[in-house]
Amino acid sequence: MRTWLEQLDAPLRSQRDAAEKALMEAGPALLDLLPPAEEAASAESRLRLERVWQSLAAAAVEQAAHGSTLELTGNGASAEEVLRHIRRQSGNRLQWAVPDRPTAAFSGRLSGPFWPVVDALLDAWHADLQAAEEPFTLRIVPRPPEGPARVGTAGYSGAFRLQPTRFRRFEESDGTVTLRLGLSVEWEPRLWPAVVWHDPAWNRATTASGKETTPRAGGRREIPLPRTVYPLPLTTDFTLPAEDSAIRRWTGRIEVLAAVVPHSFAFDLQAGIPGRRSLGDVTVELERLDTVDPSPAAALRIEYRNVEIPLKSHLAGVFENPVRLEYPDGTICRGIVRETLAETDCSAVIRYVFQPAATSPPLSPPKRLVATVPLAVRRIEVGYDFSGDRLPSSVGPRSPDDSNP
């Protein structure tokens, strides 16, 4: 990559064109390695580097919405090395939640879409996933002894994994039978749903006798999704005649407003670089910085383009991302969202207050502010189609957790 960057200032235009093309073709994984365009040595190389950034950002957003692919060849790799390969190839961050990690080396070969590959690894490690404290990250946790295998039990839709989890059957007072189907929704951590829309009317089921049935009335639900929720549980009720109370196929969809592809925007507070950065669909501007200790404060203005629906009511979920101040002595102060002020349907000013350093206060002003912000916000339709072994078989009576959500 260094050679390509140097060639952006080569004497021959053909060399400069070839270097720009090579950087674009290297793929979205290069986003974490490219220097800011502002650091380019000349006006032309800056313009070319800006085009590279825009091209890779667009490719990363497209990949995040449609799902990543992996190709893992073990050759005796440790579990930690496998996770590094996953992040390098897909941009997805997975981390261990416990110190007791698998000790067996990975010597096989796995390739294909992200979820089937990760499911195979988690089954080998007898583990599952849960939300991490850091946004756009998932933790690997030990699976309970009674926990089901992941391979062969779920459906996949782009970056999403959908697994039927419950099948409850109980008789109603009017002589009909209610079947309650549970669904567990997971997603690649390089995107994060801020809102999920779920409507029972988007579901269909085929009974054992071949008849199609629709769910009981419910209505469209808008579900704001805190970052601590993973996976997302959903339920859908079907009403069937008592003589035909089993299903052989279940289809449906959900809609998701997702923040995709986190990227760190760095503002050099000592070199006088303008406090405004644009990349992909987002512009981040450092409007104000108060470095008075022990609690510095900052205000960032964040604006998205190409947003399909108004974001105003969902801004808090989209912008709850890490912001930090870095000092010359290595001290880091992490920002906490203090206030979100919606300016328009797709822009806001987010004010942060920074936690004082755990040790003594820094003796010099901060050198850098780093804000990790999604490159885009997308509305994604996620479909599912379950039949045969992928339909849950456990049947039980009504229980306290069977109340309608």
Coordinates of C-alpha atoms in Angstrom, one line a residue:
M1 CA 0.0 0.0 0.0
R2 CA 2.8 2.4 0.8
T3 CA 4.2 2.1 -2.8
W4 CA 0.7 2.9 -4.2
L5 CA 0.4 5.9 -2.0
E6 CA 3.8 7.2 -3.1
Q7 CA 2.9 6.6 -6.7
L8 CA 0.0 9.0 -6.4
D9 CA 2.7 11.7 -6.8
A10 CA 4.6 9.9 -9.5
P11 CA 5.9 12.0 -12.5
L12 CA 3.9 10.1 -15.1
R13 CA 0.1 10.3 -15.2
S14 CA -0.2 6.7 -16.1
Q15 CA 1.6 5.8 -12.9
R16 CA -0.7 8.0 -10.8
D17 CA -3.8 6.5 -12.5
A18 CA -2.5 2.9 -11.9
A19 CA -1.8 3.6 -8.2
E20 CA -5.3 5.1 -7.7
K21 CA -6.9 2.2 -9.4
A22 CA -4.9 -0.3 -7.4
L23 CA -5.9 1.3 -4.1
M24 CA -9.6 1.3 -5.1
E25 CA -9.4 -2.4 -6.1
A26 CA -7.7 -3.4 -2.8
G27 CA -11.2 -3.3 -1.2
P28 CA -12.9 -1.9 1.9
A29 CA -10.4 -3.6 4.2
L30 CA -8.0 -0.8 3.3
L31 CA -10.2 1.8 5.1
D32 CA -8.5 1.1 8.4
L33 CA -5.0 1.6 6.9
L34 CA -5.4 4.6 4.6
P35 CA -4.0 8.0 5.8
P36 CA -6.4 11.0 5.8
A37 CA -6.5 12.8 2.4
E38 CA -5.5 16.0 4.3
E39 CA -2.1 14.5 4.8
A40 CA -1.4 14.1 1.1
A41 CA 1.8 15.7 -0.2
S42 CA 0.2 17.6 -3.1
A43 CA -3.1 18.9 -4.2
E44 CA -3.5 16.3 -6.9
S45 CA -2.6 13.4 -4.6
R46 CA -5.1 14.7 -2.1
L47 CA -7.8 14.8 -4.7
R48 CA -6.9 11.2 -5.8
L49 CA -6.8 10.0 -2.2
E50 CA -10.3 11.6 -1.6
R51 CA -11.6 9.6 -4.6
V52 CA -10.1 6.4 -3.2
W53 CA -11.7 7.1 0.2
Q54 CA -15.1 7.7 -1.4
S55 CA -14.9 4.5 -3.5
L56 CA -13.8 2.3 -0.7
A57 CA -16.5 3.8 1.7
A58 CA -19.2 3.1 -0.9
A59 CA -18.0 -0.5 -1.4
A60 CA -17.8 -1.0 2.4
V61 CA -21.4 0.2 2.9
E62 CA -22.7 -2.0 0.0
Q63 CA -20.8 -5.0 1.5
A64 CA -22.2 -4.4 5.0
A65 CA -25.7 -4.3 3.8
H66 CA -25.4 -7.5 1.7
G67 CA -23.2 -9.5 4.0
S68 CA -19.5 -10.3 4.1
T69 CA -17.6 -13.3 2.9
L70 CA -14.8 -15.2 4.6
E71 CA -12.0 -17.6 3.5
L72 CA -10.2 -19.1 6.5
T73 CA -7.3 -21.5 6.1
G74 CA -6.2 -22.7 9.5
N75 CA -2.6 -24.1 9.2
G76 CA -2.5 -24.4 12.9
A77 CA -3.9 -20.9 13.7
S78 CA -4.9 -20.1 17.2
A79 CA -8.4 -18.9 18.1
E80 CA -7.1 -15.4 18.4
E81 CA -5.5 -15.5 15.0
V82 CA -8.7 -16.7 13.5
L83 CA -10.5 -13.7 14.9
R84 CA -7.9 -11.4 13.4
H85 CA -8.4 -13.0 10.0
I86 CA -12.2 -12.5 10.3
R87 CA -11.7 -8.8 11.2
R88 CA -9.2 -8.3 8.4
Q89 CA -11.4 -9.9 5.7
S90 CA -14.8 -8.6 6.8
G91 CA -14.3 -5.7 9.2
N92 CA -16.3 -7.5 11.9
R93 CA -14.9 -7.4 15.4
L94 CA -15.4 -10.4 17.6
Q95 CA -13.7 -10.7 21.1
W96 CA -13.5 -13.3 23.8
A97 CA -15.6 -12.6 26.9
V98 CA -13.7 -15.1 29.1
P99 CA -10.0 -15.9 29.5
D100 CA -10.6 -19.6 28.9
R101 CA -10.3 -19.7 25.1
P102 CA -10.1 -22.8 22.9
T103 CA -6.6 -24.1 22.9
A104 CA -7.0 -26.4 19.9
A105 CA -5.4 -25.0 16.7
F106 CA -7.6 -24.5 13.7
S107 CA -6.2 -26.5 10.8
G108 CA -9.3 -26.8 8.5
R109 CA -10.6 -24.6 5.7
L110 CA -13.8 -22.6 5.8
S111 CA -15.1 -20.3 3.1
G112 CA -18.4 -18.7 2.2
P113 CA -20.8 -16.1 3.6
F114 CA -19.9 -14.7 7.1
W115 CA -22.6 -16.4 9.1
P116 CA -22.3 -20.1 7.9
V117 CA -18.5 -19.8 8.5
V118 CA -18.9 -18.2 12.0
D119 CA -21.6 -20.7 13.0
A120 CA -19.2 -23.6 12.2
L121 CA -16.5 -22.0 14.3
L122 CA -18.8 -21.3 17.2
D123 CA -20.0 -24.9 17.2
A124 CA -16.4 -26.1 17.2
W125 CA -15.7 -23.8 20.2
H126 CA -19.1 -24.6 21.8
A127 CA -19.8 -20.9 22.1
D128 CA -22.4 -18.2 21.2
L129 CA -22.4 -14.5 20.8
Q130 CA -23.7 -11.6 22.9
A131 CA -23.5 -7.8 22.8
A132 CA -20.2 -6.2 23.9
E133 CA -19.7 -2.9 25.7
E134 CA -17.9 -1.4 22.7
P135 CA -20.3 -0.6 19.8
F136 CA -20.0 -2.6 16.6
T137 CA -18.4 -5.5 18.5
L138 CA -19.7 -8.9 19.6
R139 CA -18.4 -11.0 22.5
I140 CA -17.9 -14.8 22.3
V141 CA -19.3 -16.5 25.4
P142 CA -19.4 -20.2 26.4
R143 CA -22.6 -22.0 25.3
P144 CA -24.7 -23.6 28.0
P145 CA -24.6 -27.4 28.0
E146 CA -28.2 -27.6 26.8
G147 CA -27.7 -24.9 24.1
P148 CA -28.5 -26.0 20.5
A149 CA -26.0 -26.1 17.7
R150 CA -25.9 -23.2 15.3
V151 CA -25.2 -25.0 12.0
G152 CA -28.3 -26.1 10.2
T153 CA -30.7 -24.4 12.6
A154 CA -30.9 -20.9 11.0
G155 CA -31.6 -19.0 7.9
Y156 CA -29.4 -16.2 6.4
S157 CA -30.4 -13.0 4.7
G158 CA -27.4 -10.9 3.7
A159 CA -25.7 -9.7 6.9
F160 CA -28.5 -11.1 9.1
R161 CA -28.9 -14.5 10.8
L162 CA -32.4 -15.6 11.7
Q163 CA -33.2 -18.6 13.9
P164 CA -36.6 -20.0 15.0
T165 CA -36.4 -20.5 18.7
R166 CA -39.8 -21.5 20.1
F167 CA -43.0 -23.3 19.0
R168 CA -45.8 -22.9 21.5
R169 CA -49.2 -24.4 21.0
F170 CA -52.2 -23.7 23.2
E171 CA -56.0 -23.8 22.8
E172 CA -58.1 -20.7 23.0
S173 CA -61.6 -20.3 24.5
D174 CA -63.2 -20.0 21.0
G175 CA -62.0 -23.5 20.0
T176 CA -59.1 -22.4 17.8
V177 CA -55.4 -23.1 18.4
T178 CA -52.7 -20.5 18.7
L179 CA -49.2 -21.3 17.5
R180 CA -46.6 -18.8 18.8
L181 CA -43.4 -18.8 16.9
G182 CA -40.3 -17.2 18.3
L183 CA -37.5 -15.7 16.1
S184 CA -33.9 -14.8 17.2
V185 CA -32.3 -12.1 15.0
E186 CA -28.6 -11.6 14.8
W187 CA -26.5 -9.3 12.6
E188 CA -22.9 -8.8 11.6
P189 CA -21.3 -6.4 14.0
R190 CA -20.0 -4.0 11.4
L191 CA -23.6 -2.8 11.1
W192 CA -25.9 -2.1 14.0
P193 CA -29.8 -1.8 13.9
A194 CA -31.0 1.4 15.5
V195 CA -34.7 0.5 14.8
V196 CA -36.4 -2.7 13.8
W197 CA -39.9 -2.8 12.3
H198 CA -42.0 -5.9 12.9
D199 CA -45.5 -6.5 11.6
P200 CA -47.3 -9.9 12.0
A201 CA -49.0 -9.1 8.7
W202 CA -45.7 -9.6 6.9
N203 CA -45.7 -13.3 7.9
R204 CA -47.3 -16.4 6.3
A205 CA -47.5 -20.0 7.4
T206 CA -48.5 -23.2 5.6
T207 CA -50.2 -25.8 7.7
A208 CA -49.6 -29.5 7.6
S209 CA -52.6 -29.9 5.4
G210 CA -51.3 -27.4 2.9
K211 CA -53.5 -24.5 3.8
E212 CA -52.0 -21.0 4.0
T213 CA -52.7 -19.0 7.2
T214 CA -52.0 -15.5 8.3
P215 CA -51.1 -14.3 11.8
R216 CA -53.5 -12.9 14.4
A217 CA -54.0 -9.2 14.3
G218 CA -51.2 -7.2 15.8
G219 CA -50.1 -4.2 13.9
R220 CA -46.7 -2.8 12.9
R221 CA -44.3 -2.3 15.8
E222 CA -41.3 0.1 15.8
I223 CA -38.6 -1.3 18.1
P224 CA -35.8 1.0 19.1
L225 CA -32.8 -1.2 19.8
P226 CA -30.4 -0.5 22.7
R227 CA -26.9 -1.7 22.1
T228 CA -27.2 -4.1 25.0
V229 CA -29.8 -6.2 23.2
Y230 CA -28.3 -9.0 21.2
P231 CA -29.8 -11.1 19.7
L232 CA -33.2 -9.6 19.2
P233 CA -36.1 -11.9 20.2
L234 CA -39.4 -11.5 18.2
T235 CA -42.7 -13.5 18.4
T236 CA -45.5 -14.1 15.9
D237 CA -48.9 -15.7 16.7
F238 CA -50.9 -17.8 14.2
T239 CA -54.5 -18.9 14.7
L240 CA -55.4 -22.3 13.2
P241 CA -58.4 -24.6 13.3
A242 CA -58.1 -27.2 16.1
E243 CA -57.9 -30.0 13.5
D244 CA -55.0 -28.4 11.6
S245 CA -52.7 -27.1 14.3
A246 CA -49.2 -27.7 12.9
I247 CA -47.2 -25.9 10.3
R248 CA -44.7 -27.0 7.7
R249 CA -43.4 -23.7 6.4
W250 CA -43.0 -20.1 7.8
T251 CA -42.1 -17.1 5.7
G252 CA -41.9 -13.4 6.6
R253 CA -39.7 -10.3 6.8
I254 CA -38.6 -7.5 9.1
E255 CA -37.3 -4.1 8.2
V256 CA -34.2 -2.6 9.8
L257 CA -32.8 0.9 10.1
A258 CA -29.1 0.1 10.4
A259 CA -26.0 2.2 11.0
V260 CA -23.3 0.6 8.9
V261 CA -19.4 0.5 8.8
P262 CA -18.0 2.3 11.8
H263 CA -15.0 4.6 10.9
S264 CA -12.8 6.7 13.1
F265 CA -12.6 10.3 12.1
A266 CA -9.6 12.0 13.7
F267 CA -9.2 15.7 14.3
D268 CA -5.6 16.9 14.8
L269 CA -6.0 19.5 17.6
Q270 CA -2.3 20.7 17.3
A271 CA -1.7 21.0 13.6
G272 CA -4.5 23.3 12.8
I273 CA -6.3 20.9 10.4
P274 CA -9.9 22.1 9.7
G275 CA -12.4 20.5 12.0
R276 CA -14.6 19.0 9.2
R277 CA -14.3 15.6 7.6
S278 CA -16.5 14.0 4.9
L279 CA -16.5 10.4 3.8
G280 CA -19.2 8.4 2.1
D281 CA -22.6 9.6 3.1
V282 CA -21.5 11.4 6.3
T283 CA -19.9 14.7 7.3
V284 CA -18.5 15.1 10.8
E285 CA -17.6 18.6 12.0
L286 CA -15.9 19.5 15.3
E287 CA -17.9 22.6 16.2
R288 CA -16.6 23.3 19.7
L289 CA -14.0 21.9 22.1
D290 CA -13.5 23.0 25.7
T291 CA -10.4 21.4 27.2
V292 CA -10.8 22.7 30.7
D293 CA -10.0 19.9 33.2
P294 CA -11.1 17.7 34.8
S295 CA -14.2 17.4 32.5
P296 CA -13.5 18.5 28.9
A297 CA -16.4 18.9 26.6
A298 CA -17.0 18.9 22.8
A299 CA -19.7 19.3 20.3
L300 CA -19.8 17.4 17.0
R301 CA -22.1 18.1 14.1
I302 CA -22.9 15.0 12.1
E303 CA -24.9 15.0 8.9
Y304 CA -25.9 12.1 6.6
R305 CA -26.9 12.2 3.0
N306 CA -28.9 9.6 1.0
V307 CA -31.0 8.7 4.0
E308 CA -34.2 7.0 2.9
I309 CA -36.4 7.9 5.9
P310 CA -36.2 10.7 8.5
L311 CA -33.6 10.0 11.2
K312 CA -34.7 12.7 13.7
S313 CA -36.5 10.3 16.0
H314 CA -33.7 7.7 15.9
L315 CA -30.6 9.9 16.3
A316 CA -29.7 8.8 19.8
G317 CA -29.3 5.2 18.7
V318 CA -27.3 6.0 15.6
F319 CA -24.8 8.3 17.3
E320 CA -24.1 6.4 20.5
N321 CA -20.6 5.7 19.4
P322 CA -17.2 6.1 21.1
V323 CA -15.5 9.5 21.1
R324 CA -12.2 10.1 22.8
L325 CA -9.5 12.7 23.5
E326 CA -5.9 11.6 23.2
Y327 CA -3.1 13.5 25.1
P328 CA 0.6 13.6 24.3
D329 CA 1.5 11.6 27.4
G330 CA -0.8 8.7 26.2
T331 CA -3.7 9.6 28.5
I332 CA -7.2 9.0 27.0
C333 CA -10.5 10.5 28.1
R334 CA -13.6 8.9 26.7
G335 CA -16.7 10.8 25.8
I336 CA -20.2 10.3 27.0
V337 CA -23.2 11.6 25.1
R338 CA -24.6 14.5 27.1
E339 CA -27.1 15.8 24.6
T340 CA -28.4 15.1 21.1
L341 CA -30.0 18.1 19.3
A342 CA -31.7 17.3 16.0
E343 CA -31.2 20.0 13.4
T344 CA -32.9 18.4 10.4
D345 CA -34.3 15.0 9.6
C346 CA -30.8 13.6 9.0
S347 CA -28.4 15.8 10.9
A348 CA -27.7 16.6 14.5
V349 CA -25.3 18.2 17.0
I350 CA -24.1 15.7 19.6
R351 CA -22.6 17.1 22.7
Y352 CA -20.1 15.0 24.7
V353 CA -18.6 15.3 28.1
F354 CA -15.3 13.5 28.7
Q355 CA -14.5 11.4 31.7
P356 CA -11.5 12.6 33.7
A357 CA -8.4 10.6 33.5
A358 CA -8.2 7.8 36.0
T359 CA -4.7 9.0 37.0
S360 CA -3.6 12.6 37.5
P361 CA -5.0 15.2 35.0
P362 CA -2.9 15.6 31.8
L363 CA -0.4 18.5 32.0
S364 CA -0.8 19.5 28.3
P365 CA -3.8 20.1 26.0
P366 CA -5.1 17.1 24.0
K367 CA -3.4 16.4 20.7
R368 CA -6.3 14.6 18.9
L369 CA -10.0 14.0 19.1
V370 CA -11.2 10.7 17.5
A371 CA -14.9 10.0 16.8
T372 CA -16.1 6.6 15.6
V373 CA -19.1 7.2 13.4
P374 CA -21.0 5.0 11.0
L375 CA -20.3 5.8 7.3
A376 CA -24.0 5.5 6.4
V377 CA -27.5 4.7 7.6
R378 CA -29.6 2.2 5.6
R379 CA -33.0 0.8 5.6
I380 CA -32.7 -2.9 5.0
E381 CA -35.4 -5.5 4.3
V382 CA -34.6 -8.9 5.9
G383 CA -36.6 -11.9 4.7
Y384 CA -36.8 -15.4 6.1
D385 CA -38.2 -18.8 4.9
F386 CA -38.2 -21.8 7.2
S387 CA -39.4 -25.3 6.6
G388 CA -38.5 -28.9 7.7
D389 CA -35.7 -29.2 10.2
R390 CA -35.4 -25.4 10.6
L391 CA -38.8 -25.1 12.2
P392 CA -38.6 -25.5 16.0
S393 CA -40.2 -28.7 17.2
S394 CA -40.6 -28.0 21.0
V395 CA -44.3 -27.8 21.9
G396 CA -45.6 -26.8 25.3
P397 CA -48.4 -25.2 27.2
R398 CA -48.9 -21.5 27.7
S399 CA -46.3 -20.2 30.1
P400 CA -45.7 -16.8 31.8
D401 CA -43.3 -15.6 29.0
D402 CA -45.9 -16.3 26.4
S403 CA -47.7 -13.0 26.8
N404 CA -47.8 -10.9 23.6
P405 CA -44.8 -8.6 23.3

